[in-house]
Coordinates of C-alpha atoms in Angstrom, one line a residue:
M296 CA 203.5 180.2 78.9
S297 CA 206.6 180.9 76.7
N298 CA 206.7 178.8 73.5
L299 CA 208.8 179.1 70.4
T300 CA 206.1 177.1 68.9
A301 CA 204.1 180.1 68.4
L302 CA 206.9 181.5 66.0
S303 CA 207.7 178.1 64.1
L304 CA 205.7 178.9 61.1
E305 CA 207.5 182.3 60.8
L306 CA 210.9 181.1 61.5
I307 CA 210.7 178.0 58.8
T308 CA 209.3 180.3 56.3
A309 CA 212.0 182.9 56.8
L310 CA 214.4 180.3 56.7
A311 CA 213.3 178.6 53.7
A312 CA 213.1 182.1 51.8
L313 CA 216.9 182.5 52.7
L314 CA 217.5 178.7 50.9
F315 CA 215.4 180.1 48.2
L316 CA 217.9 183.3 47.7
I317 CA 221.0 181.0 48.0
A318 CA 219.6 178.5 45.5
D319 CA 219.1 181.2 43.3
A320 CA 222.3 182.5 43.3
M321 CA 223.8 179.3 42.4
L322 CA 221.4 177.7 40.0
P323 CA 222.0 178.7 36.1
K324 CA 219.6 181.1 35.0
E325 CA 218.1 178.3 32.8
K326 CA 217.3 176.1 35.8
R327 CA 215.8 178.9 37.9
G328 CA 212.2 178.2 36.7
Y329 CA 212.6 175.0 39.3
L330 CA 212.6 177.2 42.0
G331 CA 208.8 177.6 41.4
Y332 CA 208.0 174.4 41.9
G333 CA 210.1 174.2 44.9
C334 CA 208.4 177.1 46.5
I335 CA 204.9 175.2 45.7
A336 CA 206.0 172.3 47.1
F337 CA 207.4 174.0 50.2
L338 CA 204.0 176.2 51.2
G339 CA 202.1 172.9 50.6
L340 CA 204.0 171.0 53.1
L341 CA 204.1 174.3 55.6
M342 CA 199.9 174.2 55.0
F343 CA 199.6 170.6 56.2
G344 CA 202.0 171.6 59.2
A345 CA 199.6 174.5 59.8
L346 CA 196.6 172.7 59.7
T347 CA 197.9 170.0 62.2
M348 CA 198.4 173.0 64.7
G349 CA 196.2 174.2 67.2
G350 CA 194.1 173.7 70.2
P351 CA 192.3 175.6 73.0
E352 CA 195.7 176.5 74.6
T353 CA 197.3 179.9 73.8
L354 CA 201.2 180.0 73.1
S355 CA 203.1 182.8 73.3
A356 CA 206.8 183.9 73.0
F357 CA 209.4 186.6 73.7
G358 CA 207.3 187.9 76.8
G359 CA 204.1 187.7 75.0
R360 CA 204.7 189.9 72.3
I361 CA 203.6 186.9 69.8
V362 CA 200.9 184.6 70.5
L363 CA 199.4 181.6 68.8
D364 CA 195.9 181.4 69.4
P365 CA 192.8 180.4 67.5
L366 CA 192.5 183.7 65.9
A367 CA 196.2 183.8 64.7
L368 CA 196.4 180.3 63.5
F369 CA 193.2 180.8 61.4
F370 CA 195.0 184.1 59.6
K371 CA 198.5 182.0 59.2
Q372 CA 196.5 179.3 57.2
L373 CA 194.6 181.7 55.3
S374 CA 198.1 183.3 54.3
I375 CA 199.6 180.3 53.6
A376 CA 197.0 179.6 51.1
I377 CA 197.2 183.1 49.5
V378 CA 200.7 182.6 49.0
F379 CA 200.2 179.1 47.8
L380 CA 197.9 179.8 45.0
V381 CA 199.7 183.1 43.9
A382 CA 202.9 180.9 43.2
L383 CA 201.1 178.7 41.3
L384 CA 199.9 181.7 39.2
S385 CA 203.1 183.0 38.9
V386 CA 205.5 180.2 37.8
D387 CA 204.8 180.3 34.1
V388 CA 204.3 184.0 34.1
M389 CA 208.0 184.3 35.9
K390 CA 209.3 182.0 33.6
K391 CA 208.8 184.3 30.3
L392 CA 210.4 187.1 32.0
P393 CA 214.0 188.1 30.0
D394 CA 215.7 189.2 33.3
G395 CA 215.3 186.0 35.6
H396 CA 212.9 185.7 38.4
G397 CA 214.5 183.6 41.0
E398 CA 214.2 186.2 43.7
F399 CA 210.6 186.6 43.0
Y400 CA 209.8 183.4 45.4
P401 CA 212.0 184.6 48.3
I402 CA 210.4 187.7 48.3
L403 CA 206.9 186.2 48.6
L404 CA 208.0 184.0 51.4
F405 CA 209.5 186.8 53.1
I406 CA 206.0 188.5 52.7
L407 CA 204.5 185.4 54.2
T408 CA 206.5 185.7 57.1
G409 CA 205.2 189.1 58.2
M410 CA 201.5 188.3 57.5
M411 CA 202.0 185.3 59.6
L412 CA 203.8 187.7 62.0
L413 CA 201.3 189.9 61.9
A414 CA 198.3 187.7 62.7
G415 CA 200.0 186.8 66.3
A416 CA 201.6 190.3 67.3
T417 CA 200.1 191.7 70.4
E418 CA 202.8 194.5 70.6
F419 CA 203.1 197.7 68.5
V420 CA 206.5 197.5 67.7
T421 CA 206.1 193.9 66.5
I422 CA 203.1 195.0 65.0
F423 CA 204.9 197.6 62.9
I424 CA 208.0 195.6 61.9
A425 CA 205.7 192.9 60.4
I426 CA 203.8 195.5 58.9
E427 CA 207.1 196.6 57.2
L428 CA 208.0 193.3 56.3
I429 CA 204.9 192.9 54.3
S430 CA 205.1 196.4 52.8
I431 CA 208.5 196.7 51.7
P432 CA 208.8 193.9 49.4
S433 CA 205.4 194.3 48.3
Y434 CA 206.5 197.9 46.8
V435 CA 209.7 195.5 44.8
L436 CA 206.9 193.3 43.7
A437 CA 204.5 196.4 42.3
G438 CA 207.5 197.2 40.5
Y439 CA 208.7 194.0 39.4
H440 CA 208.4 194.4 35.3
K441 CA 211.0 197.1 35.5
H442 CA 211.0 197.5 31.8
V443 CA 207.1 198.1 31.7
F444 CA 206.4 202.0 32.6
K445 CA 203.1 201.2 34.0
S446 CA 205.0 198.5 36.6
S447 CA 207.6 201.1 37.7
E448 CA 205.0 203.8 37.9
A449 CA 202.7 201.5 40.3
G450 CA 205.9 200.4 42.3
M451 CA 206.9 204.0 43.0
K452 CA 203.2 205.1 43.6
Y453 CA 202.5 202.2 46.2
F454 CA 205.9 203.0 47.9
I455 CA 205.3 206.8 48.4
L456 CA 201.9 206.1 49.4
G457 CA 202.7 203.1 51.6
A458 CA 205.5 205.3 53.4
F459 CA 203.1 208.4 54.2
S460 CA 200.6 205.6 55.3
S461 CA 203.3 203.8 57.8
A462 CA 204.4 207.4 59.1
L463 CA 200.8 208.0 60.2
L464 CA 200.6 204.7 61.9
L465 CA 203.7 205.1 63.5
Y466 CA 203.2 208.3 64.8
G467 CA 199.8 207.1 66.0
M468 CA 201.1 204.3 68.2
S469 CA 203.4 206.6 69.8
L470 CA 200.7 209.1 70.9
V471 CA 198.9 206.0 72.3
Y472 CA 202.3 205.1 73.9
G473 CA 202.6 208.5 75.2
A474 CA 198.9 208.5 76.8
T475 CA 199.6 204.7 78.4
G476 CA 203.3 204.4 78.9
S477 CA 203.2 200.8 77.0
T478 CA 203.7 199.4 73.8
Q479 CA 202.4 196.3 75.0
L480 CA 198.3 195.6 74.0
S481 CA 197.8 193.9 77.6
E482 CA 199.1 196.9 79.3
I483 CA 197.5 199.5 77.1
S484 CA 194.2 197.7 77.7
T485 CA 194.8 197.9 81.5
A486 CA 195.9 201.6 81.6
L487 CA 193.1 202.7 79.3
Q488 CA 190.8 200.9 82.3
K489 CA 192.3 203.6 84.5
L490 CA 192.2 206.6 82.4
P491 CA 189.5 209.4 82.3
L492 CA 188.2 209.2 79.1
E493 CA 184.8 210.4 79.0
S494 CA 185.0 212.0 75.8
P495 CA 188.0 212.6 73.5
V496 CA 188.3 216.2 74.6
S497 CA 187.6 215.8 78.1
S498 CA 191.0 215.5 78.9
G499 CA 194.5 215.6 77.6
F500 CA 194.7 211.7 77.8
G501 CA 191.4 211.6 75.7
A502 CA 192.5 213.8 73.0
L503 CA 196.2 212.5 72.9
L504 CA 194.2 208.9 72.5
F505 CA 191.6 210.0 70.1
V506 CA 194.4 211.3 67.6
G507 CA 196.7 208.3 68.0
L508 CA 193.7 206.3 67.3
V509 CA 193.0 208.1 64.3
L510 CA 195.8 208.1 62.7
M511 CA 196.3 204.3 63.7
M512 CA 193.0 203.8 61.7
A513 CA 194.6 205.8 58.8
G514 CA 197.5 203.3 58.5
F515 CA 195.6 200.1 59.0
G516 CA 193.0 201.7 56.3
F517 CA 195.7 202.0 53.6
K518 CA 196.9 198.4 54.2
I519 CA 193.2 197.2 53.6
A520 CA 192.5 199.7 50.9
A521 CA 189.4 201.2 52.7
V522 CA 187.8 204.5 51.6
P523 CA 189.5 207.4 51.9
F524 CA 192.6 205.6 51.9
H525 CA 192.3 203.5 48.7
L526 CA 193.5 205.9 46.1
W527 CA 196.7 203.9 45.4
A528 CA 194.7 200.4 44.8
P529 CA 193.2 200.9 41.2
D530 CA 196.6 202.4 39.9
V531 CA 198.7 199.9 41.6
Y532 CA 196.5 197.0 40.4
E533 CA 196.7 198.0 36.7
G534 CA 200.3 198.7 36.6
A535 CA 201.6 195.7 38.9
P536 CA 202.2 192.2 37.3
S537 CA 198.9 190.4 37.2
P538 CA 200.0 187.8 39.7
V539 CA 201.2 190.6 42.1
T540 CA 197.7 192.3 41.5
A541 CA 196.0 189.0 42.7
F542 CA 198.3 188.9 45.8
L543 CA 197.7 192.5 46.8
S544 CA 193.9 192.2 46.2
V545 CA 193.7 189.8 49.4
G546 CA 197.3 189.5 51.0
P547 CA 197.7 192.7 53.0
K548 CA 194.2 192.9 53.4
A549 CA 193.7 189.3 55.4
A550 CA 196.7 190.5 57.2
G551 CA 195.3 193.9 58.1
I552 CA 192.1 192.7 59.2
A553 CA 193.6 190.0 61.3
V554 CA 195.7 193.0 63.5
I555 CA 192.7 195.4 63.3
I556 CA 190.4 192.5 65.2
R557 CA 193.4 192.0 67.7
V558 CA 193.8 195.5 68.0
F559 CA 190.9 197.5 68.3
L560 CA 188.2 194.7 69.3
L561 CA 190.1 193.1 72.2
F562 CA 192.7 195.8 73.3
L563 CA 191.2 198.8 72.7
E564 CA 187.6 197.8 73.8
P565 CA 187.5 199.7 77.1
I566 CA 187.4 203.1 74.6
Q567 CA 185.3 201.6 71.8
H568 CA 182.8 205.0 72.3
H569 CA 186.4 206.8 70.8
W570 CA 186.7 204.8 67.6
A571 CA 183.9 202.4 66.8
H572 CA 182.0 205.4 64.7
L573 CA 184.6 205.7 62.5
F574 CA 184.5 202.2 61.6
V575 CA 180.9 202.6 60.9
I576 CA 181.9 205.7 58.4
L577 CA 184.6 203.4 57.0
A578 CA 182.7 200.5 56.2
A579 CA 179.6 202.6 54.8
L580 CA 181.8 204.7 52.7
S581 CA 183.9 201.5 51.2
M582 CA 180.6 199.9 50.3
V583 CA 179.1 203.0 48.4
L584 CA 182.0 204.3 46.6
G585 CA 183.5 201.0 45.8
N586 CA 180.8 200.0 43.9
L587 CA 179.8 203.1 42.3
L588 CA 183.4 203.6 41.0
A589 CA 183.5 199.9 40.0
I590 CA 180.4 200.7 37.3
P591 CA 182.3 203.0 34.8
Q592 CA 185.6 201.0 34.9
R593 CA 186.4 198.9 31.5
N594 CA 189.9 198.0 32.6
L595 CA 189.2 194.2 34.4
K596 CA 192.1 195.0 37.1
R597 CA 190.6 198.3 37.4
M598 CA 187.3 197.1 38.1
L599 CA 188.3 194.3 40.5
A600 CA 190.3 196.9 42.5
Y601 CA 187.1 199.0 42.9
S602 CA 185.2 196.2 43.6
G603 CA 187.9 194.9 46.4
I604 CA 187.5 198.3 47.9
A605 CA 183.4 197.6 48.3
Q606 CA 184.3 194.0 49.8
I607 CA 186.3 195.2 52.5
G608 CA 183.6 197.7 53.3
Y609 CA 181.6 194.5 54.0
V610 CA 184.2 193.1 56.1
L611 CA 183.9 196.3 58.3
V612 CA 180.4 195.7 58.8
G613 CA 181.1 192.6 60.5
L614 CA 183.9 194.7 62.6
V615 CA 181.1 197.2 63.3
A616 CA 178.8 194.3 64.6
A617 CA 181.3 193.1 66.9
T618 CA 181.2 196.5 68.9
N619 CA 178.6 197.6 71.5
L620 CA 177.2 200.7 70.1
E621 CA 173.9 199.5 69.3
S622 CA 173.2 196.6 71.2
P623 CA 174.4 197.0 75.0
G624 CA 175.1 193.3 75.2
G625 CA 177.3 193.1 72.3
T626 CA 177.5 190.6 69.6
A627 CA 181.3 190.4 69.1
Q628 CA 181.8 186.8 68.7
L629 CA 179.1 186.7 65.8
G630 CA 180.9 190.0 64.2
I631 CA 184.7 188.7 64.3
S632 CA 183.5 185.0 63.3
S633 CA 181.6 186.6 60.4
A634 CA 184.3 189.2 59.3
M635 CA 186.7 185.8 59.3
F636 CA 184.5 183.7 57.1
Y637 CA 184.0 186.4 54.5
M638 CA 187.7 187.1 54.3
A639 CA 188.2 183.2 53.7
A640 CA 185.5 183.2 51.1
Y641 CA 186.8 186.9 49.3
V642 CA 190.0 185.2 49.3
A643 CA 188.6 182.2 47.3
T644 CA 186.6 184.2 45.3
N645 CA 189.0 187.0 44.1
L646 CA 191.9 184.7 43.7
A647 CA 189.5 182.9 40.9
A648 CA 188.9 185.9 39.2
F649 CA 192.6 186.7 39.2
S650 CA 193.5 183.4 38.0
V651 CA 191.6 184.4 34.7
V652 CA 193.0 187.9 34.7
V653 CA 196.7 186.2 35.0
V654 CA 195.8 183.6 32.1
F655 CA 194.6 186.5 29.7
S656 CA 197.1 189.5 31.1
C657 CA 200.3 187.3 30.8
L658 CA 199.6 184.9 28.1
L659 CA 197.9 187.5 25.7
G660 CA 198.5 190.8 27.2
K661 CA 194.6 191.3 27.2
E662 CA 193.1 193.3 30.3
E663 CA 189.9 195.0 29.3
I664 CA 186.5 193.5 30.1
S665 CA 185.8 193.8 26.1
D666 CA 188.9 191.0 25.5
L667 CA 186.8 188.4 27.1
K668 CA 184.0 188.7 24.3
G669 CA 183.2 185.0 23.0
L670 CA 185.1 183.5 25.5
S671 CA 182.2 181.1 26.6
R672 CA 182.6 179.6 23.3
L673 CA 186.2 179.4 22.8
Y674 CA 187.2 178.2 26.6
P675 CA 183.8 177.1 28.5
G676 CA 185.8 176.0 31.3
I677 CA 187.6 179.2 32.1
S678 CA 184.1 181.0 31.2
F679 CA 182.6 179.0 34.0
C680 CA 185.2 179.9 36.6
M681 CA 184.8 183.2 35.7
L682 CA 181.1 183.4 36.0
I683 CA 181.5 181.5 39.7
A684 CA 183.6 184.3 40.9
L685 CA 181.6 187.1 40.0
L686 CA 178.4 185.7 41.5
S687 CA 180.1 185.1 44.5
L688 CA 181.4 188.6 44.9
A689 CA 178.1 189.7 43.9
G690 CA 176.5 187.7 46.5
V691 CA 174.6 185.4 44.6
P692 CA 173.1 181.8 46.4
P693 CA 174.4 179.3 46.8
L694 CA 178.1 180.8 46.5
A695 CA 180.7 181.6 48.9
G696 CA 180.2 185.1 48.9
F697 CA 176.0 184.6 49.7
M698 CA 176.8 183.0 52.7
G699 CA 179.6 185.3 54.0
K700 CA 177.5 188.6 53.4
F701 CA 174.8 186.3 54.8
Y702 CA 176.7 186.0 58.0
L703 CA 177.8 189.8 58.1
F704 CA 174.4 191.3 57.6
S705 CA 172.8 188.7 60.4
A706 CA 175.3 189.9 62.8
A707 CA 175.1 193.4 62.1
W708 CA 171.3 193.4 62.3
S709 CA 171.7 191.3 65.5
A710 CA 173.7 194.0 66.8
G711 CA 171.4 196.9 65.9
F712 CA 172.8 198.5 62.6
H713 CA 169.8 197.9 60.5
W714 CA 170.6 201.0 58.2
L715 CA 173.9 199.7 57.9
V716 CA 172.4 196.2 56.8
G717 CA 170.2 197.9 54.3
L718 CA 173.0 199.9 52.9
G719 CA 175.2 196.9 52.0
V720 CA 172.2 195.2 50.3
L721 CA 171.4 197.9 48.2
C722 CA 175.3 198.0 47.3
S723 CA 175.3 194.6 46.7
V724 CA 172.3 195.1 44.4
I725 CA 174.3 197.8 42.4
S726 CA 177.1 195.8 42.1
L727 CA 175.4 193.3 39.9
Y728 CA 175.3 195.9 37.1
Y729 CA 179.5 195.8 36.6
Y730 CA 179.6 192.2 37.1
F731 CA 176.9 190.9 34.6
M732 CA 178.7 193.6 32.4
V733 CA 181.6 191.3 32.5
I734 CA 179.3 188.1 32.3
R735 CA 177.5 189.6 29.4
T736 CA 180.8 190.2 27.6
M737 CA 181.9 186.6 27.9
Y738 CA 178.5 184.8 27.3
F739 CA 176.8 187.0 24.6
E740 CA 179.0 188.6 22.4
E741 CA 181.2 187.5 19.8
S742 CA 184.8 187.4 19.5
P743 CA 186.5 189.0 16.6
I744 CA 189.5 187.1 16.6
E745 CA 190.3 183.5 17.5
L746 CA 192.1 183.2 21.0
K747 CA 194.7 180.9 21.5
L748 CA 195.1 179.6 25.4
S749 CA 197.2 176.7 26.5
L750 CA 197.0 176.5 30.3
T751 CA 199.7 174.5 32.4
W752 CA 199.0 172.5 35.3
P753 CA 200.0 175.1 38.2
Q754 CA 197.3 177.4 36.5
K755 CA 194.7 174.8 36.2
L756 CA 195.1 173.6 39.9
A757 CA 194.6 177.5 40.8
L758 CA 191.5 178.0 38.7
G759 CA 190.3 174.7 40.0
V760 CA 191.0 175.1 43.7
T761 CA 189.6 178.4 43.8
T762 CA 186.3 177.5 42.0
L763 CA 185.8 174.6 43.9
S764 CA 186.5 176.4 47.1
I765 CA 183.5 178.7 46.5
L766 CA 181.2 176.2 46.1
F767 CA 182.0 174.1 48.4
I768 CA 182.0 177.3 51.3
G769 CA 178.8 178.2 50.0
I770 CA 177.2 174.9 50.0
Y771 CA 178.8 173.8 53.0
P772 CA 179.6 176.9 55.3
S773 CA 179.6 175.2 58.4
C774 CA 183.4 173.9 57.2
I775 CA 184.5 177.5 57.7
S776 CA 182.0 179.1 60.2
T777 CA 182.6 176.3 62.9
V778 CA 186.4 177.2 63.0
T779 CA 185.6 180.8 62.9
L780 CA 183.1 180.9 65.6
E781 CA 185.2 178.9 67.7
A782 CA 188.0 180.9 67.3
A783 CA 186.3 184.1 67.9
R784 CA 185.0 182.7 71.2
L785 CA 188.3 181.3 72.3
F786 CA 189.7 184.8 71.3
L787 CA 187.3 187.0 73.5
P788 CA 187.6 187.5 77.3

């Protein structure tokens, strides 16, 4: 069934981005601040529309190259929520820039278009276009403070490494195309079932596919900042404007996980023995190195960068559980559902932490952990939000992060990956050290100066929504798990 409804959210968002660009050109400089509020209102309406869509039927457009199924809809809704919260955090920051800021919101909307397109893409060319629609504007945002050296450096590093990863991804896709003769994922899956693929080196096709899959995994690994493709993250997180860092910490990762689930766990399932062990390695390395490298950090954004690397390792545990390496019957539904659930929990948790970072970094110019001394005495509300976020990242009950890890580790245990679950639990315990280091600074150390913060309603709304989401998802996990389980069930053949 061909239906442009499958592409309706993307078309509306792209049109809105163009309209915001025109408005930016026509409005006088002193009134461009209203574009931020307009963007927030538009994203709120778009989320309402996305929540009213859906159903068990899969819609498709352009010959099946783009689909709207429960998996795509879940990640589209998550993408809208991410950009909505980032817009809330950005409004007051952008107003203070001397060179104008009106183009910031169209750029965000173009990125959102790419994220939603990627969630439903089922063809290599479409996937690559969607990834570049996310990546290229993200390079611009990373260097948005063009008069600040660290920001310019972050944008340049992100661009160079991102371009290299895109080249690897495209080359990997071309090798898979050469082995199968198609860029359509469904046709590739059919072709794979007919090829002699007993081992990666048993035939020319096997070797070609294996190299192609490794290169594709490297390209996707960069987008989600998994070890060893994480080297860009700490420097870019530290140098980019804080609202942009907040977006980069969750946006590309959510979109990347969506496409990895669709490409590897559905359409490349016939050659799972070629790539599944690579997922295990990525998950283990990301959890271990992410947590260990976060310990010595004293800059809050760099610490959250390494924390994010570890968090993506936990998500990969869920994807590993969706394979049938250890469990012949497979636990694909539980694995995919747990990864989706944890991404939703991670988005709320990490954006809650970055809401506090935005307040300190952009209003006071402070980003060091030591700058949080005495925060609980001066601003108990902000301290509470940060406390909840850090405890959730650590996996402390009854918060969203705990339930997410519980589902991930339960799925992995059921799939037979007992050692990986043990490693994940150990890494979670290690993470308590650096999270509690921040908590100790806020609650048990005195500030040498009196901090003066004045929060606006968008910042208060962002803090409130994310903190309440962490508590709500943790206490009532079925509000998300029911959706993710159903999406995984309908997604799988």
